[in-house]
Short mmCIF file of C-alpha atoms in Angstrom, two decimals:
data_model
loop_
_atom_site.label_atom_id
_atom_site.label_comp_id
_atom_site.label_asym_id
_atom_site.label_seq_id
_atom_site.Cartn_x
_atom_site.Cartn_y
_atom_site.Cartn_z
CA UNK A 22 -12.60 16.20 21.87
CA UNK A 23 -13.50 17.43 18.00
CA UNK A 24 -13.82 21.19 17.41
CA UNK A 25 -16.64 22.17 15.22
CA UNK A 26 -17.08 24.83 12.67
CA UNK A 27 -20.54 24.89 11.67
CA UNK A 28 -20.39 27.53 8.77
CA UNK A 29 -23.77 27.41 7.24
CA UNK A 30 -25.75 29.67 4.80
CA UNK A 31 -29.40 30.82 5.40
CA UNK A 32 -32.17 28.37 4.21
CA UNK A 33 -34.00 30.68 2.50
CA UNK A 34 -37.68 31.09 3.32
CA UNK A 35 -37.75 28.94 6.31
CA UNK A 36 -34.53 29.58 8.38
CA UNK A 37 -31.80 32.21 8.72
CA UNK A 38 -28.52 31.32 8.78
CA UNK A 39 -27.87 32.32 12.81
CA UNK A 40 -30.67 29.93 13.44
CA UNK A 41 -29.84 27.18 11.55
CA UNK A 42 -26.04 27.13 12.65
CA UNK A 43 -27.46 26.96 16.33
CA UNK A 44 -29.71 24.28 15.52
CA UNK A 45 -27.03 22.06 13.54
CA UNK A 46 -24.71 22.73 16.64
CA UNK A 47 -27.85 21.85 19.35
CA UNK A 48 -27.39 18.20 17.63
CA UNK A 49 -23.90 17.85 17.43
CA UNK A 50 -23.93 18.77 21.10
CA UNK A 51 -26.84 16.58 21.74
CA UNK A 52 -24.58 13.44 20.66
CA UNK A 53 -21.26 14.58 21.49
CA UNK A 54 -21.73 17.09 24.69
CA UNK A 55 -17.85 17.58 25.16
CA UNK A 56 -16.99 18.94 21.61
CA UNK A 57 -16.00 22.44 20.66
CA UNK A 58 -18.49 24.01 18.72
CA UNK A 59 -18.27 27.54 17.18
CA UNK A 60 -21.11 28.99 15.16
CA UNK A 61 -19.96 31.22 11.86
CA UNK A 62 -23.01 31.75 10.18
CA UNK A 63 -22.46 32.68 6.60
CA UNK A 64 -24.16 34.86 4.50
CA UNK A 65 -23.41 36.15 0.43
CA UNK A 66 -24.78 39.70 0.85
CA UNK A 67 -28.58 39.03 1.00
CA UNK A 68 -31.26 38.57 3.57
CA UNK A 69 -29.44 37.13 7.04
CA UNK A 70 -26.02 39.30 6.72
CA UNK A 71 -26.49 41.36 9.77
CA UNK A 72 -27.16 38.18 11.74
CA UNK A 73 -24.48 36.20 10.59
CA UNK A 74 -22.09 38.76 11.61
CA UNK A 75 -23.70 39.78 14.91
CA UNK A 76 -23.73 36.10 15.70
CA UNK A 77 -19.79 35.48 14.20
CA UNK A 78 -18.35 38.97 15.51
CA UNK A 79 -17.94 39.68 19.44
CA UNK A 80 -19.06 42.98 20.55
CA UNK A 81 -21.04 43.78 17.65
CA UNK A 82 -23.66 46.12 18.40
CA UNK A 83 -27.32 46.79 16.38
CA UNK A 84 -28.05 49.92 16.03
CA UNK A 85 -32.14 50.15 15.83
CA UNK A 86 -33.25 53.10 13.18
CA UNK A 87 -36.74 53.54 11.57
CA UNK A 88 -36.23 53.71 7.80
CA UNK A 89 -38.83 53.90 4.68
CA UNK A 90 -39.89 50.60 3.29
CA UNK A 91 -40.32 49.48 0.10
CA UNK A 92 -43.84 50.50 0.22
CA UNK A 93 -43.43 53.75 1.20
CA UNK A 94 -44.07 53.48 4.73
CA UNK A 95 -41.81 53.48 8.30
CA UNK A 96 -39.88 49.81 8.87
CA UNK A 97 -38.07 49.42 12.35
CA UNK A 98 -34.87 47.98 10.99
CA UNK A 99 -31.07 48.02 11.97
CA UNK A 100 -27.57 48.22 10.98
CA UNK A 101 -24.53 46.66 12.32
CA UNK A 102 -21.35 48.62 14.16
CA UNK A 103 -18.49 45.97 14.02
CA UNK A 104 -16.39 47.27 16.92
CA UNK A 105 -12.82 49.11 16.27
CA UNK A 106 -10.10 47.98 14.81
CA UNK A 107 -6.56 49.07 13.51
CA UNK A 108 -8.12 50.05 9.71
CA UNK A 109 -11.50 50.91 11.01
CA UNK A 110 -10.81 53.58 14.55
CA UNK A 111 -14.78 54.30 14.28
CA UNK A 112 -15.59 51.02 13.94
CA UNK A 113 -17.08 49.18 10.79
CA UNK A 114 -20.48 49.75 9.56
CA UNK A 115 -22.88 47.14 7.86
CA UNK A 116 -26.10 47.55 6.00
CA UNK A 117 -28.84 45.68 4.68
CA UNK A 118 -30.87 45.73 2.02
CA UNK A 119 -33.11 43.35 2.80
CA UNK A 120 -34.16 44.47 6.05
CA UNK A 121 -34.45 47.75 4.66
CA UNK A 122 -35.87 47.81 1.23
CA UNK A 123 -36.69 44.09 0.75
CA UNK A 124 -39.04 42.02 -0.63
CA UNK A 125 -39.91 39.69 2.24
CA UNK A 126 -40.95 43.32 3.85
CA UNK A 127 -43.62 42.96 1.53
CA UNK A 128 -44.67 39.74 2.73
CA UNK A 129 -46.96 38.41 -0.09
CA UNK A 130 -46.95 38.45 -3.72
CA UNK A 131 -49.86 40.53 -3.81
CA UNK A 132 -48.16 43.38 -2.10
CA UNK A 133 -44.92 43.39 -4.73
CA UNK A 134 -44.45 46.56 -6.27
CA UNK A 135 -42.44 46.13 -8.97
CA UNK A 136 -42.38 49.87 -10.34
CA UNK A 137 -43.10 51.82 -6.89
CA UNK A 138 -40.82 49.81 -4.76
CA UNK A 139 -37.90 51.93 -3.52
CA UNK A 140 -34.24 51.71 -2.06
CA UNK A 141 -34.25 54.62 0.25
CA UNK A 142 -34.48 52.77 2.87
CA UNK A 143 -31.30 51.51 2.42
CA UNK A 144 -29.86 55.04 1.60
CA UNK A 145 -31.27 56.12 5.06
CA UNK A 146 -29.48 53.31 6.98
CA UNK A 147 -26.59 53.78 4.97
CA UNK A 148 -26.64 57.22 6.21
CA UNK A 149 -27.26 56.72 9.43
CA UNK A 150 -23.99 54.49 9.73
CA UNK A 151 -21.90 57.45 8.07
CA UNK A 152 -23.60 59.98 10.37
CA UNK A 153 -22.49 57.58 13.49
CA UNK A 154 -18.80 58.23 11.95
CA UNK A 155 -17.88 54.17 10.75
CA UNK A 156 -14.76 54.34 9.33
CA UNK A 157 -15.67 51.54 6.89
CA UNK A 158 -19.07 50.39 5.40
CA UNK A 159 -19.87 47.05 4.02
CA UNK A 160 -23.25 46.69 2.25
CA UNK A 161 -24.94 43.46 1.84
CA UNK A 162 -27.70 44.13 -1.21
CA UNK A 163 -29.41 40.75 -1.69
CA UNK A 164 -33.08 40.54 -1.81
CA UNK A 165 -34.18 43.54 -3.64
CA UNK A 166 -37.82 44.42 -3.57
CA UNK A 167 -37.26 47.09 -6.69
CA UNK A 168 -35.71 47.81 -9.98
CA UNK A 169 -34.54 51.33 -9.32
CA UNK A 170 -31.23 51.82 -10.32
CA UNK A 171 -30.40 52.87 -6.85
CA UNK A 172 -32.04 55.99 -7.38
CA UNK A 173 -33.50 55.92 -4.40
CA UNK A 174 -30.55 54.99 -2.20
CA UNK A 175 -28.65 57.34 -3.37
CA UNK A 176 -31.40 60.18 -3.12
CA UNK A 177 -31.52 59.16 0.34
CA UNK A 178 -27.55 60.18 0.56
CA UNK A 179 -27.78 63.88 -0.77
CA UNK A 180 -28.26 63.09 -4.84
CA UNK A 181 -30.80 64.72 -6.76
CA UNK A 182 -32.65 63.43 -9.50
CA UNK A 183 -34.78 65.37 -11.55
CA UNK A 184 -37.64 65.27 -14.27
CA UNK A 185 -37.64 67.77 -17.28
CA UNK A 186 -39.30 70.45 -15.54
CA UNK A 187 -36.73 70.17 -12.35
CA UNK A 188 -38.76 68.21 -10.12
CA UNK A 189 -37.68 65.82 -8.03
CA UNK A 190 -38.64 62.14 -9.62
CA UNK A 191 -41.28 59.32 -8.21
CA UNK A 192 -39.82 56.53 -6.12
CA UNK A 193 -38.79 53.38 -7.86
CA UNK A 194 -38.36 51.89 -11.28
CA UNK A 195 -41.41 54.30 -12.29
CA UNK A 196 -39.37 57.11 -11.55
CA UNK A 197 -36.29 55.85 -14.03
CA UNK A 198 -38.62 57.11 -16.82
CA UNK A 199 -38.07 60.68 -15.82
CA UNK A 200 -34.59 61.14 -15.29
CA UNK A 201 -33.32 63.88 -17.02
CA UNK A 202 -30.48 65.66 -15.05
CA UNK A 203 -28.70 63.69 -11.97
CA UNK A 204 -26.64 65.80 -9.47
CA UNK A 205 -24.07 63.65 -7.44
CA UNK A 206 -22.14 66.94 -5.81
CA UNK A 207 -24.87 66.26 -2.55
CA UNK A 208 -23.13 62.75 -1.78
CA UNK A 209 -21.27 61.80 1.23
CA UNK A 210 -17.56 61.47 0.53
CA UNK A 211 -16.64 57.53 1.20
CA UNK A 212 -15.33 56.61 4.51
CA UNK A 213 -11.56 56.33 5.07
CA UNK A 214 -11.98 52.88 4.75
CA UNK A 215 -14.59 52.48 1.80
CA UNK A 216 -17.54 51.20 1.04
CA UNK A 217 -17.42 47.52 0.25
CA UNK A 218 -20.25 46.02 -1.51
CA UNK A 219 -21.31 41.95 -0.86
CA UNK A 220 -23.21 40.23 -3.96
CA UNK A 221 -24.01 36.80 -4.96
CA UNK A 222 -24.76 38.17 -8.85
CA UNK A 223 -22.50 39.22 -11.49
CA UNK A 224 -25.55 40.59 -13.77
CA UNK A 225 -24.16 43.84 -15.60
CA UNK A 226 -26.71 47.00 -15.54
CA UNK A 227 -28.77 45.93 -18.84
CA UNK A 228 -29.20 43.45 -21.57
CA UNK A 229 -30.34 40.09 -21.68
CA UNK A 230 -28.42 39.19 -18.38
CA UNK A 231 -29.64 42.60 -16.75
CA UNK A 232 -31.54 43.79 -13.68
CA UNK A 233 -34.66 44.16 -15.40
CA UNK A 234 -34.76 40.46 -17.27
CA UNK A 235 -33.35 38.39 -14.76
CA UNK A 236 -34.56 39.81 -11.75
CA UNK A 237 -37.74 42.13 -12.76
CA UNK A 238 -39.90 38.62 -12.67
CA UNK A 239 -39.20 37.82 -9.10
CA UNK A 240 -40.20 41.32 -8.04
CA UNK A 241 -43.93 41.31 -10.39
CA UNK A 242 -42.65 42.66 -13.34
CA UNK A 243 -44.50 41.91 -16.75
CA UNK A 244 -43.18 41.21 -19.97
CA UNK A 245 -43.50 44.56 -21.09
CA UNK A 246 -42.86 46.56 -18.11
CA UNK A 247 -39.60 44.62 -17.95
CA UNK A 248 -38.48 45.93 -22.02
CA UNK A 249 -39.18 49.35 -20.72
CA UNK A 250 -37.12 49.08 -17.67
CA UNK A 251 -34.29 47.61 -19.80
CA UNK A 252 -34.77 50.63 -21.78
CA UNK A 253 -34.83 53.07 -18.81
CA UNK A 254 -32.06 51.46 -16.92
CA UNK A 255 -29.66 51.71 -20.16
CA UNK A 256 -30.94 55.81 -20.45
CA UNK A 257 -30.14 55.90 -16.94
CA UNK A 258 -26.84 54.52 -17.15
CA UNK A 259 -25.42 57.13 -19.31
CA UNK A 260 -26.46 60.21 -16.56
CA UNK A 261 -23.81 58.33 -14.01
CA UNK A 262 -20.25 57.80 -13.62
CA UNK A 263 -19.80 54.16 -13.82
CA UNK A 264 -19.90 51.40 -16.13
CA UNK A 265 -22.97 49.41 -16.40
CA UNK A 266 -21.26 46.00 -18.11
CA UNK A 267 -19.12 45.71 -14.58
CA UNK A 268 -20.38 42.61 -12.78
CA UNK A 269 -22.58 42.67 -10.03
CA UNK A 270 -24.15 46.16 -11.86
CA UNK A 271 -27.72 44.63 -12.20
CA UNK A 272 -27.43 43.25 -8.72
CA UNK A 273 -30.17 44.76 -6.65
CA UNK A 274 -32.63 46.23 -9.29
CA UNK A 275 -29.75 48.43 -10.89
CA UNK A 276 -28.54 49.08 -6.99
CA UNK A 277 -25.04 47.82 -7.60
CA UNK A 278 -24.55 50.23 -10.53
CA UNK A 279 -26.19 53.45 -8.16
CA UNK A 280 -22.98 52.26 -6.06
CA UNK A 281 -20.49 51.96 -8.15
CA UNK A 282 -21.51 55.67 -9.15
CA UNK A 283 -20.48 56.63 -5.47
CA UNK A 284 -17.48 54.91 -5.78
CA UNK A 285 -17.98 51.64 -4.18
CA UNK A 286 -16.57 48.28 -4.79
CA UNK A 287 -18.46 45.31 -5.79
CA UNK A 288 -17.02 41.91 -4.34
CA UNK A 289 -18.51 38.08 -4.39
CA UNK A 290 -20.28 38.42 -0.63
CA UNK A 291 -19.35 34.50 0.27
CA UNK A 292 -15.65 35.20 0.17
CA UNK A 293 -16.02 38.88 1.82
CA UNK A 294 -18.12 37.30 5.18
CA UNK A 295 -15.66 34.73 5.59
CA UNK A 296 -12.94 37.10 5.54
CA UNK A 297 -14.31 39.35 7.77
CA UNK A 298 -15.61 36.47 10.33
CA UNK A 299 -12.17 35.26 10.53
CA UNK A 300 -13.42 31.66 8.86
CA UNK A 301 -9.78 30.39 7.94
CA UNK A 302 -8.54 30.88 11.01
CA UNK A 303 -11.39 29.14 12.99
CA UNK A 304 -11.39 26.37 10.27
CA UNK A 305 -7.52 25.61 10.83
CA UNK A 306 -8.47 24.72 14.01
CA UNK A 307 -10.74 22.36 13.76
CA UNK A 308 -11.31 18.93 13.22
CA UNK A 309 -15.22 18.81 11.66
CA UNK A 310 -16.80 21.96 9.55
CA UNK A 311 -20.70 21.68 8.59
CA UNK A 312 -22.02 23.99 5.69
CA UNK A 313 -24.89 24.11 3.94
CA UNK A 314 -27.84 26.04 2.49
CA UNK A 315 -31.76 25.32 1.32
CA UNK A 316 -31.19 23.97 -2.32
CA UNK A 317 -27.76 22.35 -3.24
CA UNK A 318 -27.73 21.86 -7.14
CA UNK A 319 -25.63 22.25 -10.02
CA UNK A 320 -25.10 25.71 -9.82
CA UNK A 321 -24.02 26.00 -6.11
CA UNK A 322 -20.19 25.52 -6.80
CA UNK A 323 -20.18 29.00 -8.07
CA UNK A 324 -19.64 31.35 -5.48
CA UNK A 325 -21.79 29.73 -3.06
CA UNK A 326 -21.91 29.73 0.75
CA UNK A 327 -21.23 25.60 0.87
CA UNK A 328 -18.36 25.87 -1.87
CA UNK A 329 -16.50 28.55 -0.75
CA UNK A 330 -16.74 26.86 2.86
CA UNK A 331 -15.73 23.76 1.03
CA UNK A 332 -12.84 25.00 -0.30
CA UNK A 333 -11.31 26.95 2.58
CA UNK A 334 -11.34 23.00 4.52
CA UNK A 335 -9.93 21.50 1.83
CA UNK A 336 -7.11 24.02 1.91
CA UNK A 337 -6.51 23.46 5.92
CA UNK A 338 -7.18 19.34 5.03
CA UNK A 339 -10.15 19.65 7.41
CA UNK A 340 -13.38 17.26 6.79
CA UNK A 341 -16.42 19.46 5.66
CA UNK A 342 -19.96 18.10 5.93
CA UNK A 343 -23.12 18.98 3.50
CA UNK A 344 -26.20 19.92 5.33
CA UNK A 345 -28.74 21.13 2.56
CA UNK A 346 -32.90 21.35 2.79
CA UNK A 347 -32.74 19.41 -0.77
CA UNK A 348 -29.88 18.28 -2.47
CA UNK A 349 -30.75 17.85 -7.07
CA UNK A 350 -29.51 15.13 -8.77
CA UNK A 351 -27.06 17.37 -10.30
CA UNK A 352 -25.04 18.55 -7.44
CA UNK A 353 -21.74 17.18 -7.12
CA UNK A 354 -21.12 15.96 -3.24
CA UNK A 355 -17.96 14.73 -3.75
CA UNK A 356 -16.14 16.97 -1.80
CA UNK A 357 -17.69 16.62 1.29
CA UNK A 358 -17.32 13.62 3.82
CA UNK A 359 -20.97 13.64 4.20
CA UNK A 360 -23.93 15.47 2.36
CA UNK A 361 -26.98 15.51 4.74
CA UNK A 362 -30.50 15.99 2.49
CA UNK A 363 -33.23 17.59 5.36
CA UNK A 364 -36.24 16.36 2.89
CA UNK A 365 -34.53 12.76 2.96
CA UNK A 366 -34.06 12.72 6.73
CA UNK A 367 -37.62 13.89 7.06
CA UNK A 368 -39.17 11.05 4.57
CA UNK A 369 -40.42 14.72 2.36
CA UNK A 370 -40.16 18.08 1.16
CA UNK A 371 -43.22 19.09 2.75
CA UNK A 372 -42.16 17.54 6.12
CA UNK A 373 -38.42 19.38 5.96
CA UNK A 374 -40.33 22.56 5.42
CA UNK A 375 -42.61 22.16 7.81
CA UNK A 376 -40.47 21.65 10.87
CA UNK A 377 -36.98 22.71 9.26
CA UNK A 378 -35.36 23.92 12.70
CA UNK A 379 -36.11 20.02 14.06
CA UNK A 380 -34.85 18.75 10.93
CA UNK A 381 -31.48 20.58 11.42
CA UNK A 382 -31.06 19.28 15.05
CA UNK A 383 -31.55 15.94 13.69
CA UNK A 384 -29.08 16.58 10.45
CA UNK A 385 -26.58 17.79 13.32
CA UNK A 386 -26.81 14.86 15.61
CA UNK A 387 -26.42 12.51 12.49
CA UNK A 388 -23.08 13.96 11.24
CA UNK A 389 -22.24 14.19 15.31
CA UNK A 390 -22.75 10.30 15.14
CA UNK A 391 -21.02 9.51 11.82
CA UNK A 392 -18.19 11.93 11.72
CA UNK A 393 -17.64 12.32 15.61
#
């Protein structure tokens, strides 16, 4: 009898990573029925987090709240308590921004709102968790619907913001342009444990590399709304007590940098879930581990779900299998005993994305047959 880690990431835009470990372990089982399998669905900070560890973490409760969206209206949402442990005697509290203040909330491209969007949605959850006394917070901010320097999270948490004439200032990236006196002396002190920050970027604040040029695109930004963001972010970034050229600054719209301000820490989100799942441990135990995530190219040995799975098997000498919606003719497979491609077991792209949770059975019965 094998035991079975399946370890996988979300596929973005068609399934979350809860789902699609399930499904890879409903075809393992479906081939080999007597076989351990343990789902440890992985997640780097961004849309999926709470589920992974919900799904990963016994006990964990969700905690319903109603916070403002990223278009300014009420989104029923939820945060995470992680039950008690020796560091954390109130329990550990985790956030997301993408169920909060994300884009998918928006749904379609013609709803993005690239200078309106907000965090303070996130800043409410966030400050729902420290009202519920967590003694730790982790904060997964993938998935960003905004470019707002956090302005709008950390309004949410007691900050004030104000234009030239004292006025509070708008929501979102619109509102950078009228920052001219920020008051941190309203925000929450950290929790005993701190506030620990999962990203998948390490964009600094500005620049070239920055919030505004990398990411500004994805959320509707134009060419020249974009320069002026730059611009605004950069203004911004001298009101606040942190350094904008720290990694992971940009990460969010600017949000990483609003934390840092508060005193947060920044940390690659692959290697912080499996920590806090307990992934080593289950992985020394078993004889098969399946990763994977949507696209698996050339750039998904850095800090990725699949290679940081990868590389805590290949530390315990445990087998580790490659389940991916596409895998690009420049991804290196080599270290895994097999690299599954959904759109090649489904004969097309369009087929894989069109029944992706069959496709994943099938991927899991396949390795169940070849590695079992």
């Amino acid at each position: 009898m094998h035991t079975v880690v399946i370890a996988p990431d979300s596929y973005k835009g068609t399934v979350a990573a809860a789902e699609a470990a399930a499904c890879l372990g409903e075809g393992w089982a479906r081939v080999r029925p007597h076989d351990r399998v343990r789902l440890l669905p992985m997640a780097d900070g961004g849309e999926g987090t709470i589920d992974a560890f919900a799904t990963a973490i016994p006990d964990a409760q969700r905690m319903p709240i109603t916070v403002t969206g990223p278009e300014g209206t009420p989104v029923e949402a939820s945060w995470l308590l992680l039950p008690v442990t020796a560091d954390a005697p109130g329990g550990t509290g985790v956030v997301e921004l993408a169920s909060t203040s994300g884009i998918e909330l928006l749904g379609t491209p013609a709803r993005l709102r690239p200078l309106d969007a907000s965090t303070r949605g996130f800043g409410e959850a966030i400050a729902a968790a420290l009202g519920h006394g967590v003694s730790r917070l982790v904060l997964g901010i993938g998935s960003s619907a905004s470019t707002d320097g956090g302005t709008g999270m950390l309004s949410a948490l007691g900050a004030r913001f104000a234009d030239a004439s004292g006025r509070p200032i708008a929501d979102g990236g619109r509102g950078l342009a009228q920052v001219v006196t920020v008051d941190l002396s309203g925000l929450p002190a950290l929790p005993p444990g701190g506030v620990t920050v999962l990203s998948d970027v390490t964009n600094p604040l500005v620049g070239a590399w920055g919030a505004a040029a990398v990411f500004g695109p994805q959320k509707g930004t134009s060419g020249e709304d974009v320069l002026a963001l730059d611009a605004e972010l950069g203004r911004y970034a001298e009101l606040l007590p942190a350094d904008p050229e720290t990694p992971g600054a940009g990460a969010a719209g600017g949000t990483g940098f609003g934390l840092l301000a508060w005193g947060a820490t920044l940390v690659p989100g692959s290697a912080a879930v499996a920590d806090l799942v307990g992934l080593a441990s289950a992985v020394a135990e078993a004889s098969v581990v399946i990763t994977g995530e949507g696209s698996y190219d050339g750039q998904s040995a850095a800090g990725k779900v699949p290679a940081h799975v990868a590389a805590v098997a290949a530390a315990s000498q445990v087998a580790v299998a490659l389940v991916a919606g596409r895998i690009a003719g420049d991804a290196d497979t080599s270290g895994f005993a097999a690299a599954v491609s959904l759109t090649d077991l489904a004969g097309s792209a369009e087929s894989a994305m069109a029944s992706p949770a069959h496709w994943l059975v099938e991927a899991g019965a396949a390795l169940a047959r070849s590695l079992g």
